[in-house]
């Protein structure tokens, strides 16, 4: 929470009030806070006398009955919604108070526009002093309240309560109040701007407490276009005062608002009014102020010609890129490509390379990481030879950087250079760096480089990539970090589709089968999915002759995990196999494990049959159906409850219960 150490302490939830803030209405004739929900509505004898000034005419609307009590009952019924609101707003339960605020629209509809303006809005303006959560809800609700006060013609009535909310200490409440005011100001006509909005903006701009001045910064852009030239000049002068404010929090808010305010000005006004303010902020003592000027620079550059950018902004950008605070340099790195786009092609090619190199070589790791992330996109904007001469040497140095997170960032982004360099240069400059990164001690580096190899494959082809990197890939297949092994598994189908079945069987098949026995379940699970994808690539005949025999052998392993993996693998691959192969190879192996001593294996037999039954039903013989029924009936009588459950489920699914 922001605080001004030089100012007197005020209560956290205090809402600033201003006796001159009431807009367009007199105080309500009804003392809302005196109304109780206990007031009886079935009798008029005890009706309070102070309700007679309500907006109800007892003799109007053709009431010829002349019975006053009926009118007074109606009056009390109309007051009832506000009475409920008041009671709920005073409830100790915050949630009830929040619910009351969320129902403001419903209450306003019951009251009608006139009474909402005369009674509900003044109550919200003067009567709410609550938790930040409730105040935030009020600010949010008022943004869409214009229709309840009578439309845009009366939307200025909503400014007063929002002005009060814009001065509280809690930043979330202030920001929401400013956001809501911006929405409402767009509905106002020039007359309303002059009589209601501009006085409000002046009060906030000159407020003693810094919170009001912070909120004022976010309001200058929205109403500027609806002002007269004289008023616009006053707004520019007042905004300049905020930029020169003594409080850092106000200057930060002004720096944030400068970009949006700049969009409303002419080219000449930008140069004569905004540019001096911008330069003042870039030289501020506080780095938290200076770093915000980077986004302002992007916006101003978009509105300047390339020559004006070179004349007015380039030297400032260089200063920000070499700022003594790493946070400012970090912000320049974050927006570097946006800056290049805004400044134009000629400045990007001629002036920005040196700045980028200084950022990617920065002493602060966070700045380097951000710059690495921008490097591929920036390299597309400059000549290929400059990339080779200036950028790639930096990348080569970063591959062996002492900061492991920097190396991980290089691994993530280095493949982005491949489309820029083309096939031959990628092989010459990037492949050696890939190999180096694949052997890095930090697992995230290895993982990142593997996950991005597809980009390189598209440039140089998977065959050449595999020839260069296959030894490293095989080594990583047994990496101690399971996430690295998982990344290799996910990359295998791409390799297989390009290498062909002969090369795959010779170099990688044994590797794929070895993953089925991995100690980590996620690896075993991924390995079964991998085999299914390989069947789709190489065909079911390849699966029948090459893979299935080795998978079926695992069903006889002494370790029950291998037997379970066999079931997982067979049921996963089944959808890619023909019914004949399932009958000949898969089903006998599954049924063989029905008497396994381990319950987990037996209920996985039932789960496997649940997958196989729909496939077998497509071309099932009586013999096969009988055999499956016998197995499932046997499992449905198993001593283990889980085995019985999955057996019953498979029987129901196949509708083959005897």
XYZ file of C-alpha atoms in Angstrom:
658
model
C 0.000 0.000 0.000
C 1.366 3.365 -0.979
C 1.987 5.880 1.785
C 3.406 9.360 1.966
C 5.875 9.516 4.880
C 5.553 13.293 5.029
C 1.788 13.301 5.372
C -0.292 12.899 8.490
C -1.594 9.417 9.119
C -5.198 8.772 8.196
C -7.401 5.748 8.814
C -6.859 3.043 6.225
C -10.465 2.907 5.105
C -11.265 6.607 5.357
C -13.128 7.909 2.342
C -12.340 11.520 1.589
C -15.358 13.806 1.500
C -15.844 17.218 -0.010
C -18.644 19.513 0.926
C -18.689 20.952 -2.557
C -18.930 17.606 -4.290
C -22.701 17.254 -4.539
C -23.542 17.484 -8.213
C -26.836 18.449 -9.734
C -29.036 17.616 -6.713
C -29.994 18.820 -3.253
C -29.515 16.568 -0.216
C -32.164 13.877 0.025
C -35.317 14.924 1.839
C -35.388 11.431 3.288
C -33.033 10.517 6.121
C -32.256 7.050 4.823
C -30.293 5.974 7.855
C -33.393 6.294 10.059
C -35.441 3.797 8.070
C -35.782 0.365 9.598
C -36.886 -2.840 7.940
C -39.017 -3.395 11.050
C -41.432 -0.643 9.926
C -44.798 -2.377 9.486
C -46.248 -2.189 6.002
C -49.739 -3.338 6.919
C -50.590 -0.293 9.038
C -50.166 3.427 8.506
C -50.857 4.739 11.991
C -47.214 4.502 13.019
C -45.669 5.731 9.769
C -42.812 8.160 10.430
C -43.592 11.736 9.561
C -40.217 12.354 7.900
C -41.225 10.191 4.937
C -43.881 12.600 3.697
C -41.343 14.460 1.549
C -40.631 11.355 -0.514
C -41.226 11.601 -4.257
C -44.784 10.343 -3.944
C -47.883 12.490 -4.536
C -50.720 11.055 -2.504
C -53.383 12.736 -4.615
C -51.824 12.257 -8.027
C -52.345 9.685 -10.768
C -56.125 9.866 -10.607
C -56.506 8.430 -7.124
C -60.168 9.291 -6.557
C -60.571 7.065 -3.541
C -59.434 9.820 -1.222
C -58.115 7.244 1.223
C -54.810 8.528 2.568
C -53.671 5.342 4.368
C -53.462 3.421 1.067
C -51.063 6.021 -0.318
C -48.961 5.976 2.826
C -48.700 2.172 2.700
C -47.497 2.445 -0.897
C -44.951 5.030 0.214
C -43.504 2.752 2.855
C -43.343 -0.120 0.376
C -41.274 2.022 -1.969
C -38.903 2.930 0.845
C -38.450 -0.700 1.806
C -35.663 -1.597 -0.729
C -33.385 1.157 0.557
C -34.145 0.185 4.130
C -33.035 -3.368 3.364
C -29.910 -2.030 1.666
C -29.048 0.087 4.684
C -29.507 -2.840 7.053
C -27.390 -5.156 4.925
C -24.667 -2.541 4.542
C -24.481 -2.348 8.345
C -24.370 -6.128 8.790
C -21.262 -7.537 10.451
C -20.963 -10.188 7.735
C -18.810 -8.793 4.905
C -20.396 -11.192 2.440
C -23.859 -9.793 3.173
C -22.554 -6.274 2.669
C -21.029 -7.355 -0.633
C -24.304 -8.945 -1.697
C -26.081 -5.669 -0.951
C -23.694 -3.805 -3.229
C -24.088 -6.407 -5.973
C -27.846 -5.796 -5.817
C -27.591 -2.023 -6.218
C -28.851 -2.284 -9.784
C -31.967 -4.155 -8.699
C -32.656 -1.615 -5.966
C -32.153 1.255 -8.402
C -34.632 -0.284 -10.828
C -37.196 -0.495 -8.033
C -36.632 3.135 -7.061
C -36.579 4.558 -10.567
C -34.095 7.081 -12.005
C -35.348 10.130 -10.078
C -35.192 8.547 -6.622
C -31.917 6.821 -7.492
C -30.406 10.239 -8.219
C -32.015 11.961 -5.232
C -31.663 9.266 -2.576
C -29.511 6.267 -3.486
C -26.557 8.121 -5.012
C -26.274 10.632 -2.112
C -26.425 7.706 0.298
C -23.565 5.986 -1.546
C -21.708 9.276 -1.644
C -21.931 9.977 2.071
C -22.881 6.761 3.798
C -20.265 4.145 2.881
C -17.185 3.674 5.036
C -16.329 0.025 4.779
C -13.834 -2.732 4.038
C -11.756 -2.331 0.900
C -13.519 -5.324 -0.636
C -16.891 -3.596 -0.317
C -15.586 -0.279 -1.617
C -14.103 -2.110 -4.593
C -17.504 -3.629 -5.338
C -19.153 -0.185 -5.183
C -16.625 1.243 -7.636
C -17.215 -1.676 -9.968
C -21.015 -1.463 -9.834
C -21.134 2.280 -10.507
C -19.339 1.832 -13.830
C -22.525 0.391 -15.339
C -25.005 2.496 -13.393
C -25.720 5.252 -15.906
C -28.976 3.688 -17.134
C -30.250 3.563 -13.547
C -29.843 7.326 -13.060
C -31.606 8.230 -16.298
C -29.013 7.654 -19.006
C -26.014 9.713 -20.221
C -27.854 12.979 -19.543
C -27.595 12.269 -15.811
C -24.420 10.149 -15.778
C -22.508 12.944 -14.016
C -24.409 12.076 -10.816
C -22.148 9.034 -10.535
C -18.946 11.063 -10.419
C -19.230 12.142 -6.778
C -19.172 8.716 -5.100
C -16.434 7.623 -7.482
C -14.412 10.728 -6.652
C -14.532 9.784 -2.990
C -13.485 6.231 -3.782
C -10.626 7.575 -5.900
C -9.053 9.098 -2.785
C -8.914 6.059 -0.500
C -5.580 4.485 0.367
C -6.202 1.033 -1.112
C -4.776 1.067 -4.631
C -7.210 -1.534 -6.010
C -10.189 0.594 -4.993
C -8.646 3.737 -6.475
C -7.790 2.016 -9.742
C -11.287 0.599 -10.093
C -12.817 4.003 -9.313
C -10.652 5.632 -11.994
C -11.559 2.888 -14.457
C -15.258 3.422 -13.758
C -14.951 7.200 -14.055
C -13.228 6.826 -17.413
C -16.143 4.721 -18.592
C -18.674 7.287 -17.396
C -16.817 10.320 -18.764
C -17.083 8.814 -22.250
C -20.863 9.211 -21.912
C -20.753 12.887 -20.927
C -21.400 15.761 -23.309
C -19.136 18.834 -23.431
C -21.416 20.757 -21.076
C -21.240 18.007 -18.461
C -17.476 17.860 -18.926
C -17.228 21.578 -18.227
C -19.570 21.770 -15.253
C -18.913 18.474 -13.479
C -15.877 16.558 -14.704
C -13.282 19.327 -14.985
C -13.964 20.692 -11.466
C -13.651 17.127 -10.147
C -10.359 16.661 -11.991
C -9.057 19.938 -10.589
C -9.962 18.902 -7.039
C -8.122 15.601 -7.411
C -5.111 17.221 -9.090
C -4.684 19.724 -6.258
C -5.673 17.380 -3.427
C -3.558 17.588 -0.287
C -3.442 13.815 0.116
C -1.342 12.116 -2.576
C -3.949 9.427 -3.346
C -6.205 11.938 -5.062
C -3.348 13.208 -7.222
C -2.478 9.642 -8.226
C -6.043 9.018 -9.360
C -6.119 12.298 -11.257
C -3.300 11.093 -13.527
C -5.490 8.393 -15.008
C -8.341 10.757 -15.898
C -6.671 13.309 -18.171
C -6.811 11.400 -21.446
C -10.466 10.378 -21.480
C -12.154 13.791 -21.447
C -9.485 15.768 -23.317
C -11.083 15.529 -26.766
C -14.401 16.924 -25.448
C -12.798 20.072 -24.061
C -12.398 23.472 -25.671
C -8.887 24.520 -26.788
C -8.607 26.752 -23.731
C -9.606 23.907 -21.440
C -7.170 21.574 -23.202
C -4.363 24.023 -22.566
C -5.278 24.082 -18.879
C -5.272 20.277 -18.801
C -1.788 20.120 -20.316
C -0.549 22.597 -17.719
C -2.163 20.694 -14.869
C -0.748 17.374 -16.103
C 2.709 18.932 -16.174
C 2.281 19.795 -12.491
C 1.619 16.140 -11.704
C 4.770 15.057 -13.527
C 6.727 17.532 -11.396
C 5.027 16.414 -8.173
C 7.246 15.968 -5.127
C 5.806 12.539 -4.333
C 7.377 9.599 -6.226
C 4.075 7.701 -6.267
C 2.381 10.568 -8.100
C 5.224 10.839 -10.602
C 4.977 7.100 -11.274
C 1.252 7.430 -11.913
C 1.892 10.369 -14.243
C 4.552 8.391 -16.105
C 2.089 5.525 -16.570
C -0.589 7.900 -17.854
C 1.713 9.849 -20.169
C 1.438 7.391 -23.074
C -2.373 7.494 -23.175
C -2.433 11.269 -22.746
C 0.043 11.610 -25.627
C -2.391 9.932 -28.015
C -4.807 12.847 -27.606
C -2.327 15.553 -28.618
C -1.220 16.950 -31.949
C 2.285 16.448 -33.304
C 3.302 19.971 -32.353
C 1.861 19.637 -28.860
C 3.809 16.404 -28.435
C 7.070 18.144 -29.201
C 6.362 21.340 -27.291
C 4.531 19.970 -24.242
C 4.941 16.204 -23.830
C 8.557 15.774 -24.890
C 9.992 18.067 -22.170
C 7.871 16.253 -19.568
C 9.021 12.880 -20.881
C 12.687 13.901 -20.763
C 12.216 15.147 -17.215
C 10.885 11.742 -16.186
C 13.761 9.880 -17.865
C 16.176 11.812 -15.652
C 14.249 11.304 -12.430
C 16.170 10.207 -9.347
C 13.833 7.241 -8.816
C 14.492 4.214 -11.037
C 10.868 3.158 -10.531
C 9.898 6.348 -12.374
C 12.535 6.037 -15.095
C 11.606 2.465 -15.997
C 8.027 3.525 -16.748
C 9.252 5.944 -19.403
C 10.221 3.045 -21.683
C 6.561 2.356 -22.492
C 6.026 6.092 -22.967
C 8.907 6.129 -25.430
C 7.260 3.356 -27.460
C 4.033 5.342 -27.733
C 5.719 8.652 -28.541
C 7.905 6.993 -31.179
C 4.801 5.659 -32.927
C 3.580 9.237 -33.320
C 6.897 10.647 -34.554
C 8.447 10.361 -37.999
C 11.743 8.413 -38.286
C 13.661 11.686 -38.508
C 11.929 13.037 -35.401
C 12.655 9.777 -33.580
C 16.313 10.084 -34.484
C 16.384 13.739 -33.433
C 14.391 13.611 -30.198
C 14.360 10.033 -28.868
C 17.417 8.044 -29.922
C 19.870 9.484 -27.416
C 17.313 9.074 -24.630
C 16.808 5.420 -25.562
C 20.549 4.817 -25.442
C 20.682 6.377 -21.994
C 17.842 4.177 -20.767
C 19.516 1.097 -22.249
C 22.669 1.899 -20.282
C 20.897 3.133 -17.150
C 22.661 2.546 -13.840
C 19.624 0.610 -12.612
C 19.215 -2.920 -13.966
C 15.440 -2.540 -13.659
C 15.439 0.186 -16.297
C 17.660 -1.885 -18.604
C 15.363 -4.846 -17.985
C 12.398 -2.773 -19.146
C 14.268 -1.740 -22.308
C 15.021 -5.407 -23.021
C 11.387 -6.335 -22.421
C 10.106 -3.817 -24.971
C 13.068 -3.956 -27.362
C 11.241 -5.308 -30.402
C 8.307 -2.951 -29.803
C 10.810 -0.098 -29.756
C 12.327 -1.278 -33.029
C 8.922 -1.423 -34.668
C 8.024 2.052 -33.409
C 11.349 3.658 -34.339
C 11.348 2.332 -37.890
C 13.464 0.106 -40.103
C 16.400 2.448 -40.702
C 17.048 3.154 -37.009
C 16.595 -0.547 -36.187
C 19.239 -1.580 -38.711
C 21.685 1.256 -38.146
C 21.406 2.253 -34.508
C 19.890 -0.553 -32.434
C 22.438 -3.350 -32.921
C 24.961 -1.846 -30.520
C 22.290 -1.310 -27.878
C 21.027 -4.876 -28.250
C 24.517 -6.337 -27.939
C 25.063 -4.348 -24.742
C 21.802 -5.705 -23.314
C 22.520 -9.325 -24.210
C 25.947 -8.961 -22.569
C 24.512 -7.209 -19.520
C 26.020 -7.970 -16.128
C 22.569 -8.732 -14.721
C 21.235 -12.203 -15.523
C 17.602 -11.103 -15.734
C 18.447 -8.548 -18.419
C 20.371 -11.152 -20.409
C 17.503 -13.636 -20.198
C 15.002 -11.074 -21.507
C 17.368 -10.066 -24.311
C 17.884 -13.691 -25.346
C 14.135 -14.062 -25.647
C 14.009 -11.046 -27.972
C 17.012 -12.131 -30.069
C 15.346 -14.308 -32.769
C 12.603 -11.749 -33.465
C 15.115 -8.892 -33.563
C 17.408 -10.878 -35.876
C 14.607 -11.018 -38.451
C 14.697 -7.212 -38.631
C 18.400 -6.903 -39.458
C 20.728 -8.276 -42.134
C 21.762 -11.923 -41.901
C 25.443 -10.997 -41.940
C 24.965 -8.725 -38.926
C 23.326 -11.640 -37.122
C 26.365 -13.804 -37.880
C 28.910 -11.120 -37.008
C 27.265 -9.480 -33.984
C 24.508 -11.618 -32.469
C 25.717 -15.229 -32.788
C 29.066 -14.564 -31.042
C 27.056 -13.329 -28.052
C 24.886 -16.455 -28.147
C 27.993 -18.635 -28.299
C 29.349 -16.969 -25.162
C 26.021 -17.369 -23.377
C 25.997 -21.128 -24.026
C 28.736 -21.384 -21.389
C 27.428 -18.614 -19.126
C 27.866 -19.310 -15.420
C 24.174 -18.603 -14.803
C 22.223 -21.800 -15.505
C 19.008 -19.865 -16.122
C 20.747 -17.868 -18.849
C 21.841 -21.126 -20.510
C 18.292 -22.454 -20.213
C 17.013 -19.314 -21.966
C 19.546 -19.848 -24.757
C 18.365 -23.457 -25.149
C 14.762 -22.279 -25.437
C 15.428 -19.606 -28.053
C 18.441 -20.721 -30.102
C 16.359 -22.799 -32.512
C 14.624 -19.577 -33.561
C 17.778 -18.613 -35.465
C 17.531 -21.647 -37.793
C 14.907 -20.183 -40.185
C 16.915 -16.951 -40.325
C 20.238 -18.641 -41.132
C 19.028 -21.363 -43.484
C 20.250 -24.946 -43.821
C 23.986 -24.549 -44.402
C 24.579 -21.805 -41.849
C 22.470 -23.627 -39.263
C 24.684 -26.684 -39.640
C 27.798 -24.540 -39.428
C 26.871 -22.251 -36.541
C 24.020 -23.813 -34.570
C 24.528 -27.597 -34.521
C 27.735 -27.370 -32.454
C 25.885 -25.213 -29.941
C 22.996 -27.712 -29.835
C 25.401 -30.522 -28.977
C 26.982 -28.417 -26.271
C 23.602 -27.586 -24.749
C 22.474 -31.225 -24.879
C 25.426 -32.087 -22.642
C 24.763 -29.276 -20.146
C 24.735 -30.235 -16.470
C 21.503 -28.351 -15.789
C 18.492 -30.547 -16.741
C 16.314 -27.606 -17.819
C 18.893 -26.729 -20.465
C 18.760 -30.241 -21.923
C 14.983 -30.308 -21.719
C 14.578 -26.935 -23.437
C 16.853 -27.785 -26.356
C 15.088 -31.103 -26.982
C 11.634 -29.535 -26.932
C 12.632 -27.041 -29.645
C 14.440 -29.391 -32.066
C 11.435 -29.506 -34.400
C 12.175 -25.929 -35.499
C 15.651 -27.017 -36.563
C 14.297 -30.146 -38.233
C 12.144 -27.981 -40.505
C 15.266 -26.211 -41.748
C 17.925 -28.918 -42.099
C 15.827 -32.107 -42.167
C 15.493 -34.759 -39.529
C 17.986 -37.145 -41.147
C 20.874 -34.722 -40.914
C 19.741 -33.604 -37.497
C 19.618 -37.207 -36.303
C 23.043 -38.014 -37.688
C 24.492 -35.107 -35.772
C 22.517 -35.412 -32.565
C 21.487 -39.089 -32.334
C 24.314 -40.115 -29.968
C 23.356 -37.292 -27.623
C 19.660 -38.184 -27.919
C 20.356 -41.834 -27.059
C 22.376 -40.713 -24.073
C 19.570 -38.433 -22.906
C 17.100 -41.308 -23.206
C 18.656 -42.611 -20.001
C 18.994 -39.206 -18.356
C 18.584 -39.224 -14.582
C 15.950 -36.485 -14.842
C 12.670 -38.127 -15.872
C 11.373 -34.952 -17.538
C 14.318 -35.099 -19.945
C 13.526 -38.737 -20.730
C 9.894 -37.753 -21.264
C 10.885 -35.031 -23.737
C 12.930 -37.556 -25.716
C 9.975 -39.966 -25.839
C 7.697 -37.247 -27.203
C 10.269 -36.471 -29.911
C 10.597 -40.115 -31.088
C 7.516 -40.275 -33.403
C 8.813 -37.298 -35.382
C 12.191 -38.974 -35.782
C 10.561 -42.263 -36.730
C 8.379 -40.736 -39.435
C 11.434 -39.225 -41.104
C 14.059 -41.918 -40.561
C 12.089 -44.904 -41.825
C 11.439 -48.298 -40.322
C 14.864 -49.819 -41.050
C 16.875 -47.082 -39.369
C 14.405 -46.934 -36.500
C 14.493 -50.679 -35.794
C 18.261 -50.622 -35.781
C 18.865 -47.497 -33.700
C 15.803 -46.681 -31.604
C 13.440 -49.642 -31.172
C 15.354 -51.096 -28.236
C 15.289 -47.677 -26.599
C 11.506 -47.400 -26.966
C 10.953 -50.832 -25.429
C 13.328 -50.124 -22.553
C 11.134 -47.206 -21.450
C 8.321 -49.676 -20.708
C 10.338 -50.819 -17.709
C 11.179 -47.337 -16.416
C 10.899 -46.741 -12.679
C 8.711 -43.643 -13.224
C 5.071 -44.277 -14.138
C 4.835 -41.157 -16.322
C 7.640 -42.546 -18.480
C 6.007 -45.985 -18.762
C 2.692 -44.359 -19.633
C 4.307 -42.125 -22.274
C 6.163 -45.144 -23.665
C 2.893 -47.011 -24.297
C 1.431 -43.980 -26.077
C 4.663 -43.722 -28.055
C 4.317 -47.328 -29.276
C 0.729 -46.638 -30.350
C 1.939 -43.683 -32.452
C 4.685 -45.834 -33.948
C 2.111 -48.452 -34.973
C 0.177 -45.701 -36.750
C 3.381 -44.679 -38.558
C 4.816 -48.093 -39.487
C 1.595 -50.155 -39.710
C 0.036 -53.036 -37.808
C 2.093 -55.681 -39.634
C 5.227 -54.071 -38.194
C 3.604 -54.132 -34.774
C 2.652 -57.815 -35.129
C 6.106 -58.950 -36.205
C 8.382 -56.557 -34.302
C 6.810 -55.016 -31.223
C 4.127 -57.376 -29.958
C 6.416 -60.381 -29.441
C 8.699 -58.346 -27.177
C 5.795 -56.756 -25.302
C 4.136 -60.148 -24.770
C 7.369 -61.532 -23.307
C 7.023 -58.980 -20.491
C 3.823 -60.726 -19.366
C 5.976 -63.480 -17.890
C 8.249 -61.169 -15.905
C 8.485 -61.839 -12.178
C 8.004 -58.145 -11.400
C 4.266 -57.407 -11.364
C 4.909 -53.864 -12.656
C 6.139 -55.341 -15.925
C 3.017 -57.505 -16.165
C 0.832 -54.445 -15.556
C 2.783 -52.479 -18.160
C 2.131 -55.289 -20.637
C -1.597 -54.828 -20.104
C -1.331 -51.029 -20.393
C 0.635 -51.338 -23.610
C -1.627 -53.915 -25.248
C -4.830 -52.019 -24.428
C -3.312 -48.723 -25.616
C -2.055 -50.228 -28.891
C -5.289 -52.153 -29.509
C -7.114 -49.241 -31.136
C -4.398 -49.164 -33.824
C -4.467 -52.933 -34.443
C -6.822 -55.111 -36.490
C -9.390 -57.379 -34.784
C -7.530 -60.429 -36.120
C -4.263 -59.380 -34.485
C -6.109 -58.707 -31.239
C -7.645 -62.201 -31.312
C -4.378 -63.919 -32.185
C -1.858 -61.978 -30.113
C -3.427 -59.588 -27.632
C -6.439 -61.406 -26.180
C -4.631 -64.644 -25.246
C -1.979 -62.683 -23.367
C -4.581 -60.676 -21.453
C -6.594 -63.777 -20.533
C -3.434 -65.547 -19.432
C -3.056 -63.036 -16.594
C -6.559 -63.585 -15.182
C -5.171 -65.849 -12.445
C -2.315 -63.517 -11.509
C -1.701 -63.493 -7.737
C -1.560 -59.678 -7.630
C -5.030 -57.994 -7.477
C -3.722 -54.918 -9.324
C -2.833 -57.114 -12.276
C -6.216 -58.872 -12.229
C -8.290 -55.686 -12.221
C -6.116 -54.353 -15.051
C -7.067 -57.511 -16.951
C -10.687 -56.407 -16.515
C -9.841 -52.851 -17.589
C -8.023 -54.167 -20.664
C -11.002 -56.336 -21.610
C -13.191 -53.246 -21.212
C -11.134 -51.669 -24.019
C -10.953 -54.820 -26.136
C -14.638 -55.832 -25.974
C -15.970 -53.025 -28.250
C -13.275 -53.839 -30.829
C -13.908 -57.586 -30.655
C -17.668 -57.106 -31.019
C -17.093 -55.786 -34.545
C -15.982 -59.227 -35.743
C -16.492 -61.635 -32.884
C -16.954 -65.399 -33.083
C -18.958 -67.415 -30.590
C -15.780 -69.005 -29.314
C -14.168 -65.638 -28.564
C -17.321 -64.275 -26.924
C -17.624 -67.339 -24.730
C -14.017 -67.091 -23.674
C -14.316 -63.402 -22.764
C -17.567 -64.022 -20.869
C -15.961 -66.773 -18.840
C -13.022 -64.558 -17.897
C -15.159 -61.580 -16.902
C -17.621 -63.708 -14.952
C -14.718 -65.214 -13.079
C -13.318 -61.770 -12.300
C -16.751 -60.515 -11.217
C -16.628 -63.088 -8.412
C -13.085 -62.181 -7.377
C -12.265 -61.653 -3.713
C -10.941 -58.143 -4.439
C -13.573 -55.407 -4.666
C -11.704 -53.419 -7.337
C -11.369 -56.485 -9.540
C -15.111 -57.154 -9.238
C -15.939 -53.512 -10.021
C -13.977 -53.368 -13.281
C -15.184 -56.816 -14.341
C -18.814 -55.754 -13.856
C -18.130 -52.561 -15.776
C -16.656 -54.494 -18.711
C -19.631 -56.877 -18.740
C -22.121 -54.001 -18.801
C -20.186 -52.191 -21.510
C -20.091 -55.244 -23.740
C -23.650 -56.275 -22.857
C -22.431 -59.853 -22.750
C -23.474 -60.722 -19.221
C -24.759 -64.294 -19.148
